[in-house]
Coordinates of C-alpha atoms in Angstrom, one line a residue:
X1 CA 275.9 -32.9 86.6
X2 CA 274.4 -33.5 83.0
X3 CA 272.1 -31.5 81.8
X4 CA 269.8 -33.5 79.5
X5 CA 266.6 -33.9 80.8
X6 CA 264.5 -36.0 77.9
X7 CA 260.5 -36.0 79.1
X8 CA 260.1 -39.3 77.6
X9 CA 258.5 -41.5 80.4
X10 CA 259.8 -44.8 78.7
X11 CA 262.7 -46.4 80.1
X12 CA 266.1 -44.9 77.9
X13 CA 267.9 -47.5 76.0
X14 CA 271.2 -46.5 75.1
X15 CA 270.3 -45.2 71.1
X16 CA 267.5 -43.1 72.3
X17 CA 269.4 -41.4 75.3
X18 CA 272.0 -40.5 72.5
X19 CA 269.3 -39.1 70.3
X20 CA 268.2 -36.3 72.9
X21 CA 268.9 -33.2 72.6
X22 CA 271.7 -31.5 74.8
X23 CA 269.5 -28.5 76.3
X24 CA 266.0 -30.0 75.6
X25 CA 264.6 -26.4 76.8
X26 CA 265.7 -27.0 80.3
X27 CA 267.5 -23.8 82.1
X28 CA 271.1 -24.0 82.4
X29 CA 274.0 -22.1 83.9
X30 CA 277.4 -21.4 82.6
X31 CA 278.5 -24.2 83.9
X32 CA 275.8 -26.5 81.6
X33 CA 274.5 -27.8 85.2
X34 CA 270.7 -27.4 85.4
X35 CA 270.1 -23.9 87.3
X36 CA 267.2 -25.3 89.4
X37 CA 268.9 -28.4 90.7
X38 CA 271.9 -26.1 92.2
X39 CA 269.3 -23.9 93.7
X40 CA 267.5 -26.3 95.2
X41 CA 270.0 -28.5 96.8
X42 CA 271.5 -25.2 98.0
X43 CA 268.1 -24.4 99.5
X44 CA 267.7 -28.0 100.9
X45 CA 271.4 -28.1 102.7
X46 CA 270.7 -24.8 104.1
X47 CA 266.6 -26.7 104.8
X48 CA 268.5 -29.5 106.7
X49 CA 270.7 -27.5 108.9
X50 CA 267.4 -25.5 110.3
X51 CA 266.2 -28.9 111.3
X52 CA 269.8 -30.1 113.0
X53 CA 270.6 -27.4 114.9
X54 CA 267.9 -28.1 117.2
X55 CA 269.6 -31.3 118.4
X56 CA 272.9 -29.5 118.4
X57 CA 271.7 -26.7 120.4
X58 CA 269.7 -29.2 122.9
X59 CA 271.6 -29.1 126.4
X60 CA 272.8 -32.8 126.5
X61 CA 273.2 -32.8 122.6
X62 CA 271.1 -34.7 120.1
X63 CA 270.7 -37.9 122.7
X64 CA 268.9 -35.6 125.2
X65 CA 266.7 -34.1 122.5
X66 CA 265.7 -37.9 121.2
X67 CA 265.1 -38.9 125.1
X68 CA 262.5 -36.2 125.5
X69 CA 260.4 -37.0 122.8
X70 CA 261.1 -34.1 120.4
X71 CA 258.5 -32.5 122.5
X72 CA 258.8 -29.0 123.6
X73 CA 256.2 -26.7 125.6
X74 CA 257.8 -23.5 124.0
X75 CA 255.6 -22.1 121.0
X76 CA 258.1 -20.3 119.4
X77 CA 260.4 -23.3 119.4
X78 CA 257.6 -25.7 118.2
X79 CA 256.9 -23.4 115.2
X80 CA 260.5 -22.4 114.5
X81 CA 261.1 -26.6 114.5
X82 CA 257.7 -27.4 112.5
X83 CA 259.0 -24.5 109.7
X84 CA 262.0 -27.1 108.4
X85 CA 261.4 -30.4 110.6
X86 CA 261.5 -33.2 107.6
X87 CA 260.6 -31.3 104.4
X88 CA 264.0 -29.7 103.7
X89 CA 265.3 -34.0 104.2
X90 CA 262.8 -34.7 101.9
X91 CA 263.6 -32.3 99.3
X92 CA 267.3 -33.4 99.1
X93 CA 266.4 -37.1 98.9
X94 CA 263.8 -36.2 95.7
X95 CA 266.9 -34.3 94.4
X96 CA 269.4 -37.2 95.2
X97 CA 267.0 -39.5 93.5
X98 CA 266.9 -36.8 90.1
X99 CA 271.0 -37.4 90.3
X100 CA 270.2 -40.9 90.2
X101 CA 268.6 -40.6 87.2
X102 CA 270.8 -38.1 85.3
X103 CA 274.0 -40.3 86.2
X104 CA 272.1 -43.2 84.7
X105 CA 270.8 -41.8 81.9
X106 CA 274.8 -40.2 81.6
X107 CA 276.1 -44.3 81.9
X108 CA 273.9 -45.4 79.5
X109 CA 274.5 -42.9 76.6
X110 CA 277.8 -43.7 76.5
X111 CA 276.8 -47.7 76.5
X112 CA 278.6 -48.8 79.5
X113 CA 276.1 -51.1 81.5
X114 CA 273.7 -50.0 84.3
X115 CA 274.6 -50.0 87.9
X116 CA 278.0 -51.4 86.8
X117 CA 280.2 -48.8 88.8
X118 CA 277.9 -47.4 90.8
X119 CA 277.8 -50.3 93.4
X120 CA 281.2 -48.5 94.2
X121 CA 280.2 -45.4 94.5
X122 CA 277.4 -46.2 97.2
X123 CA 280.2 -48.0 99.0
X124 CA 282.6 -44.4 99.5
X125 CA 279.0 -42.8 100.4
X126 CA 278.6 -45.2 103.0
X127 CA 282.0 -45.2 104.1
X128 CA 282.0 -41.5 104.2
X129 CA 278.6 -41.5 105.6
X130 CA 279.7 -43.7 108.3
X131 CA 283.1 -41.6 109.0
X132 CA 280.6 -38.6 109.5
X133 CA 278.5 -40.3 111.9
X134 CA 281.7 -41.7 114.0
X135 CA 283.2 -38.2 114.1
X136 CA 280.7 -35.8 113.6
X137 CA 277.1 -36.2 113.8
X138 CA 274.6 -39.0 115.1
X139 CA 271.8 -38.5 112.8
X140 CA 273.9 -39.0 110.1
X141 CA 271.8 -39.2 106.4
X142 CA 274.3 -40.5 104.0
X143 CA 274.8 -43.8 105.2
X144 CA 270.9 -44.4 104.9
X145 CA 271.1 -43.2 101.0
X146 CA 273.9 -45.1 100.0
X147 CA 272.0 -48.3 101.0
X148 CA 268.7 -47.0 99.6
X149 CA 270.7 -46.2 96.1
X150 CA 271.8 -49.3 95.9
X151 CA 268.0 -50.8 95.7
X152 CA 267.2 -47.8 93.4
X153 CA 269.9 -48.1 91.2
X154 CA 268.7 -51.1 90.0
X155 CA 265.6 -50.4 89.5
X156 CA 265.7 -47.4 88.1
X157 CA 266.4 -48.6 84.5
X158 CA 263.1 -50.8 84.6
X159 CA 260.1 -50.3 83.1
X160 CA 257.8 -48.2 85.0
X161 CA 255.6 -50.7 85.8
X162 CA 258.3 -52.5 87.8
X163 CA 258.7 -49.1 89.1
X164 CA 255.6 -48.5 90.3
X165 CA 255.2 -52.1 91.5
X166 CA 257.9 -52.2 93.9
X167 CA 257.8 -48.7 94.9
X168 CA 254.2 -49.0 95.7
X169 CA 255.2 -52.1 97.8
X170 CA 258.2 -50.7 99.8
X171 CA 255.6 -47.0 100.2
X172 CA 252.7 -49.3 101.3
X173 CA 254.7 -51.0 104.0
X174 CA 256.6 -48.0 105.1
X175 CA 253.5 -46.5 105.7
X176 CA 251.8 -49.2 107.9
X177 CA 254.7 -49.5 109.9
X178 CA 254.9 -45.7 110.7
X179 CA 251.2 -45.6 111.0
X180 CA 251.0 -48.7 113.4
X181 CA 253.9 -47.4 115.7
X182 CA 252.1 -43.7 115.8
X183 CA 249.2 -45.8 116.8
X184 CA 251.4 -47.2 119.5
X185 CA 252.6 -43.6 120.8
X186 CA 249.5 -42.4 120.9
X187 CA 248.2 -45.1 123.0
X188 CA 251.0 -44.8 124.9
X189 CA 250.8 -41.5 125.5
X190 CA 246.8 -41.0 126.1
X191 CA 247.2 -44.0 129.0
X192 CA 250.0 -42.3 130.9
X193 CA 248.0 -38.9 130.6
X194 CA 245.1 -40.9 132.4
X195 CA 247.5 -42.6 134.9
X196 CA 249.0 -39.2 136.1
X197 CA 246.0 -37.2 136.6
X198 CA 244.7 -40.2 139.0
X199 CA 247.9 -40.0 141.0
X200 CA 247.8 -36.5 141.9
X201 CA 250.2 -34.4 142.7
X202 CA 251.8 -36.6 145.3
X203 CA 252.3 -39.5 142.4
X204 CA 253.7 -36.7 139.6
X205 CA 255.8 -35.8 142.2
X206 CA 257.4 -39.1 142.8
X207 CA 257.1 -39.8 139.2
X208 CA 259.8 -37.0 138.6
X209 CA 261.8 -37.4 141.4
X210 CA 262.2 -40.7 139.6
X211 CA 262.4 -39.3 136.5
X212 CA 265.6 -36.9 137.8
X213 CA 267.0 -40.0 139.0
X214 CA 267.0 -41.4 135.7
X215 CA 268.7 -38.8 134.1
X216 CA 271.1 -38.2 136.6
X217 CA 272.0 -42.2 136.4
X218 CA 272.2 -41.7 132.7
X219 CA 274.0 -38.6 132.6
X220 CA 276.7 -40.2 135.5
X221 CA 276.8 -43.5 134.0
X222 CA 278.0 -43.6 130.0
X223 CA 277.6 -39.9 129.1
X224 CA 274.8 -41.0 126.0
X225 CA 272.3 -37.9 127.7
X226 CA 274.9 -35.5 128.3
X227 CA 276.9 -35.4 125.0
X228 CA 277.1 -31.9 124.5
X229 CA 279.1 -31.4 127.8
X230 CA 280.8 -34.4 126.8
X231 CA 284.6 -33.6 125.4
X232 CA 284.8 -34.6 121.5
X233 CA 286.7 -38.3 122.2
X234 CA 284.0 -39.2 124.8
X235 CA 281.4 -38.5 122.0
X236 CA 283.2 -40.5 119.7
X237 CA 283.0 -43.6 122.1
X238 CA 279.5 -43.2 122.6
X239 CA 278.1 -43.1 118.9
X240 CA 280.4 -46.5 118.7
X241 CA 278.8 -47.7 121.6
X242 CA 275.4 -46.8 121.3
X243 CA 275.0 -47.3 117.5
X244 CA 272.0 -49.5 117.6
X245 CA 270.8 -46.7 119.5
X246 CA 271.3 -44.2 116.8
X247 CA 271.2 -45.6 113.7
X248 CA 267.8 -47.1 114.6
X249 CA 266.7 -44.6 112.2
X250 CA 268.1 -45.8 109.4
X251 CA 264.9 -48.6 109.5
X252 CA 262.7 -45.2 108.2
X253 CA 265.2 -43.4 106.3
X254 CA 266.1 -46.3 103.8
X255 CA 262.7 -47.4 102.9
X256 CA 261.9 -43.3 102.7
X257 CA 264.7 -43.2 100.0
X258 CA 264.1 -45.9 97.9
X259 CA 260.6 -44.4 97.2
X260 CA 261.5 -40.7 96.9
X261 CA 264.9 -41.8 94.6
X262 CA 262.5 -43.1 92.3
X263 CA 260.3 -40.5 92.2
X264 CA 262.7 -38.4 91.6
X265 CA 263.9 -40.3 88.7
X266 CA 260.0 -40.6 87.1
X267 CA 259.8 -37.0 87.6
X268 CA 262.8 -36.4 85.5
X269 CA 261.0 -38.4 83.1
X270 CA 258.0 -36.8 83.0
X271 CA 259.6 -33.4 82.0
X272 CA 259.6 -31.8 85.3
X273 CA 262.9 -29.6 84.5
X274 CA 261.6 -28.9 80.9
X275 CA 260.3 -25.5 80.0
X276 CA 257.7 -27.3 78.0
X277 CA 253.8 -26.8 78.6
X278 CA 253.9 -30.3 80.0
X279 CA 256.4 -29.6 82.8
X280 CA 254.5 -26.3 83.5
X281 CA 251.9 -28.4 83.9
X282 CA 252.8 -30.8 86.2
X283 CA 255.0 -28.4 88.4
X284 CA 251.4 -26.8 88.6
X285 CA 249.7 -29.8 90.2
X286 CA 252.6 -30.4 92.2
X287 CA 252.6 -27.1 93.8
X288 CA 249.3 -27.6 94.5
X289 CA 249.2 -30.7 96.5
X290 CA 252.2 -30.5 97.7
X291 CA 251.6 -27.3 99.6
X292 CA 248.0 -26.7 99.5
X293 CA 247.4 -30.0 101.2
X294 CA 250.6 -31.1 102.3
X295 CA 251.2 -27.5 104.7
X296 CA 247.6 -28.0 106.6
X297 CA 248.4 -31.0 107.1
X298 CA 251.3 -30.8 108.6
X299 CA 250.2 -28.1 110.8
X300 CA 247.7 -30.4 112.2
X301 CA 250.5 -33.1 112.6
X302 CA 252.7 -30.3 114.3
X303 CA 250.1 -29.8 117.1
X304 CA 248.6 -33.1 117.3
X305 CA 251.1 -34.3 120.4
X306 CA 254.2 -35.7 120.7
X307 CA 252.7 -38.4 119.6
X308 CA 252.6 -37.8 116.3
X309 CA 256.2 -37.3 115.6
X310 CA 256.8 -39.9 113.3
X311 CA 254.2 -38.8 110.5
X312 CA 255.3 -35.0 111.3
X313 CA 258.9 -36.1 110.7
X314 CA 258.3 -39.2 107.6
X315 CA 255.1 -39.1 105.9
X316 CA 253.7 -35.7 105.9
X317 CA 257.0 -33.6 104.6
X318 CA 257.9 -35.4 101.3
X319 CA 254.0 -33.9 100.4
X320 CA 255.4 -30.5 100.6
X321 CA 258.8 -31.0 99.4
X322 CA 257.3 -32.0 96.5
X323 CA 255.2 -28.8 96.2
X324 CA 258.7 -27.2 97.1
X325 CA 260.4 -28.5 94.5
X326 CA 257.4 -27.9 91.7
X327 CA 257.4 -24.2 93.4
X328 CA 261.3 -23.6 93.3
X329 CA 262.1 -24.8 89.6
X330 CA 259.3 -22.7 88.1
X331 CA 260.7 -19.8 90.0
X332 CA 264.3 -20.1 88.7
X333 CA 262.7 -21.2 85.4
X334 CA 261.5 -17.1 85.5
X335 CA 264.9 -16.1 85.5
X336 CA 265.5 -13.8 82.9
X337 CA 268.1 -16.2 80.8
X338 CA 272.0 -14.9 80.9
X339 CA 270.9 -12.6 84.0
X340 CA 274.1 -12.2 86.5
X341 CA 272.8 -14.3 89.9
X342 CA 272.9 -12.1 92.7
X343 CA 275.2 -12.7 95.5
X344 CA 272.5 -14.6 97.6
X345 CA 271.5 -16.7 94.4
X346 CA 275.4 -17.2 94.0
X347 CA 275.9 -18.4 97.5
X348 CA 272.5 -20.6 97.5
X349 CA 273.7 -22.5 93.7
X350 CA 277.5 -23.0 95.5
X351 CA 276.0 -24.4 98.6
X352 CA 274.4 -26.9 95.9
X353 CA 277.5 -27.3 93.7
X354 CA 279.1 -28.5 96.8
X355 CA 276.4 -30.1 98.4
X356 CA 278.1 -33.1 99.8
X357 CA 280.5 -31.2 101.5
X358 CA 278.7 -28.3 102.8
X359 CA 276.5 -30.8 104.7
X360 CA 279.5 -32.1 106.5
X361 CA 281.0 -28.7 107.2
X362 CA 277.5 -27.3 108.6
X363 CA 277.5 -29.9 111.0
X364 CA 281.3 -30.0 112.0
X365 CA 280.0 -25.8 112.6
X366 CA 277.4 -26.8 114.4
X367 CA 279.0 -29.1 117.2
X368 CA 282.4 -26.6 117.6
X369 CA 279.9 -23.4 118.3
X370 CA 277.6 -25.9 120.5
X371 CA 279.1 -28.3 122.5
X372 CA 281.1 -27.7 125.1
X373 CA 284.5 -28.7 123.7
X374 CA 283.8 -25.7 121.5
X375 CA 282.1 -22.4 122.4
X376 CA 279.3 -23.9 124.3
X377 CA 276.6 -22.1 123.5
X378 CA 273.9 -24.9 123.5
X379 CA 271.0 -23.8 125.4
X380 CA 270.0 -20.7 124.6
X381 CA 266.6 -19.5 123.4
X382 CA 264.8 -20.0 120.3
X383 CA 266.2 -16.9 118.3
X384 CA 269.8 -17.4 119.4
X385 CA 269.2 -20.9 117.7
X386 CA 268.0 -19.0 114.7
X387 CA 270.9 -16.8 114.8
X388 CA 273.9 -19.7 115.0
X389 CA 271.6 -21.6 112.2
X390 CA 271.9 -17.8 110.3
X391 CA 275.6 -17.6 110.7
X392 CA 276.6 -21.0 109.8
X393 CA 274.3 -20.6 106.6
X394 CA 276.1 -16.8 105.6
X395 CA 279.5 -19.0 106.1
X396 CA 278.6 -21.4 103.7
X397 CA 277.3 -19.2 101.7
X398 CA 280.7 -16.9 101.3
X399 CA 282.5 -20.0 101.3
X400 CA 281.3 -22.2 98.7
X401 CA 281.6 -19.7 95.6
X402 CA 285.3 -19.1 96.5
X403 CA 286.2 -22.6 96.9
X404 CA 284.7 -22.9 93.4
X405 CA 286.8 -20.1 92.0
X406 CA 289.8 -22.7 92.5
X407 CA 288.3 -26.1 92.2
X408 CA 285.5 -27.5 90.3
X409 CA 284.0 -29.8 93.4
X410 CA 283.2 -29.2 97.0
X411 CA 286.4 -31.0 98.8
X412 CA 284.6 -34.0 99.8
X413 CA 283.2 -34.3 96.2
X414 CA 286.8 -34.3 95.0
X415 CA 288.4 -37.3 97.3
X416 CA 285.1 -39.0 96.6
X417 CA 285.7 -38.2 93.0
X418 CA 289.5 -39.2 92.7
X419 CA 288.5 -42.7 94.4
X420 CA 285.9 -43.8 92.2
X421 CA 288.8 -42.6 89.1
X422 CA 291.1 -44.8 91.1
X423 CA 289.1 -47.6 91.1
X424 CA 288.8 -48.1 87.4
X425 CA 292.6 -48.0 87.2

């Protein structure tokens, strides 16, 4: 990834990208990749795994864990889920949208027209995206962001009053909608509260018996509640089959990316990698909201009800991503320049270097030491969950720096790599 990072916040036309200066006081490692990005990604991958390996680990597999609500009457659980639920997603999108920006400032120094090309490199993200959902994962992310980079791409050369125009629009209705269906689920919730406490035990009782029916017609019928029972072909045929069911999220998770891609990019702009006083600065602020307001507020959102899922999951965690992100890149900004990384550092900047691929392999991890076509071990209790999340993350972690001893991409990276090369020929 390049490593300029010019603070300008006016849009870069080819002669002044070529007139900034290579480093532009922004930390570097040896590789001339920006130090903080690495770290970060590496921190968000491992961020998004803590959040996933609650629906692997659900009995039933991530269908179960969507049926119930995301609700859960353990404390433990609730608190080990609220820790990473959302904000470690939203941290890798604000980093997908900084790439966004590097590879078009990159394109543009070297006067080749803006998106040109990348139209077909969203098209092997999707197709990859959509080859992990098949075969690995239902909550797949990547399909959602190569749809969301296509919108961004071409708009991220704008001026930033187009910028802020359409990204306030695409925010503002993202918002309502999330707010009017929380309204919704709240409602619904609060008036099937009041119906069961005037039925009585008699009418709760009936109520589950009807419930268990359910369930047991569900998990009898297509398999879509029992998937982590279900053998690895069966669980192919139902993401197939029930893919309006799963990629229903893809109605938040675009609109979600448009807006943090681009405020990504205008944070590259406004020097937020720079060791300037500026970029101090603002990584200051950030900090500040982003977890001085953004973590009480999602403590509140945490315990408000299951109700409440939707801004707990979409709204409140890209506030304190944000304040992750300030936080993180003035940390690694502290390193003592030339300093040898330790081997946790090491393993956290390779996780990042191979980003792409490491958030395939976590997940492929994930289903062999969960489901039951693998070791089975879904339905444990909270710190076992910890513990698989712990192991998978040390793997990665030991992984990733030797596979960069040999190659210079994650393995994913490289096929995606060799077919965008291809497609020039």
């Amino acid at each position: 990834m390049p490593a300029h990072q010019p603070s300008s916040t006016a849009t870069p036309t080819p002669s002044a990208v070529s007139r900034t200066p290579s480093s532009a006081g922004v930390p570097t490692g040896a590789t001339g990749r920006i130090l903080a990005l690495d770290v970060l990604r590496g921190i968000a991958i491992l961020g998004t795994l803590a959040s996933n390996i609650w629906l692997f680990s659900t009995p039933g597999g991530p269908a179960a864990w969507l049926a119930d609500g995301f609700a859960t009457d353990d404390p433990v659980r609730t608190v080990l889920q609220a820790l990473s639920n959302g904000k470690f997603l939203a941290l890798l999108t604000l980093l997908f949208g900084v790439g966004l920006e590097l590879q078009y400032r990159s394109i543009v120094r070297r006067g080749v027209p803006w998106p040109g090309r990348y139209v077909l490199r969203a098209a092997i993200l999707f197709v990859e995206g959509l080859l992990h959902y098949v075969l690995v994962f239902e909550f797949d992310v990547l399909m959602g962001y190569a749809i969301a980079s296509l919108v961004a791409a071409y708009l991220v050369g704008r001026s930033d009053r187009v910028v802020r125009v359409w990204g306030g629009v695409v925010a503002g209705v993202y918002v309502a909608a999330v707010v009017a269906l929380t309204a919704l689920l709240v409602g619904t919730s609060d008036a099937d509260g009041g119906q069961q406490n005037g039925q009585g035990q008699q009418g709760q009782q009936a109520q589950q018996s009807g419930q268990d029916g359910q369930d047991a017609m569900a998990a009898a019928g297509d398999g879509a509640a029992s998937l982590s029972s279900a053998s690895w072909l069966d669980q192919v045929v139902v993401r197939l089959t029930h893919m309006d069911v799963f990629r229903i999220e893809l109605l938040l998770i675009v609109p979600s990316a448009i807006v943090l891609f681009l405020v990504g990019s205008r944070l590259v702009r406004a020097g937020m990698f720079s060791t300037t006083a500026e970029g101090a600065r603002l990584r200051r602020r950030l900090a500040w909201v982003g977890l001085g307001a953004g973590v009480p507020l999602n403590a509140l959102t945490t315990w408000a009800g299951p109700g409440w899922v939707l801004v707990d999951r979409y709204l409140v965690p890209p506030l304190v991503a944000l304040g992750i992100l300030a936080l993180g890149t003035t940390l690694v900004a502290r390193l003592r320049p030339g300093a040898s990384p330790g081997p946790l550092r090491r393993g956290v900047e390779a996780v990042g270097r191979t980003a792409l691929s490491c958030y395939v392999l976590q997940n492929v991890l994930a289903s062999v030491i969960c489901f039951d076509w693998g070791l089975g071990l879904a339905g444990g209790d909270p710190w076992q969950v910890v513990l698989i999340w712990a192991v998978i993350s040390l793997t990665l972690m030991v992984a990733a720096p030797l596979w960069l001893r040999r190659w210079p991409r994650g393995p994913i990276e490289l096929v995606m790599h060799r077919v965008y090369d291809a497609g020039r020929r």
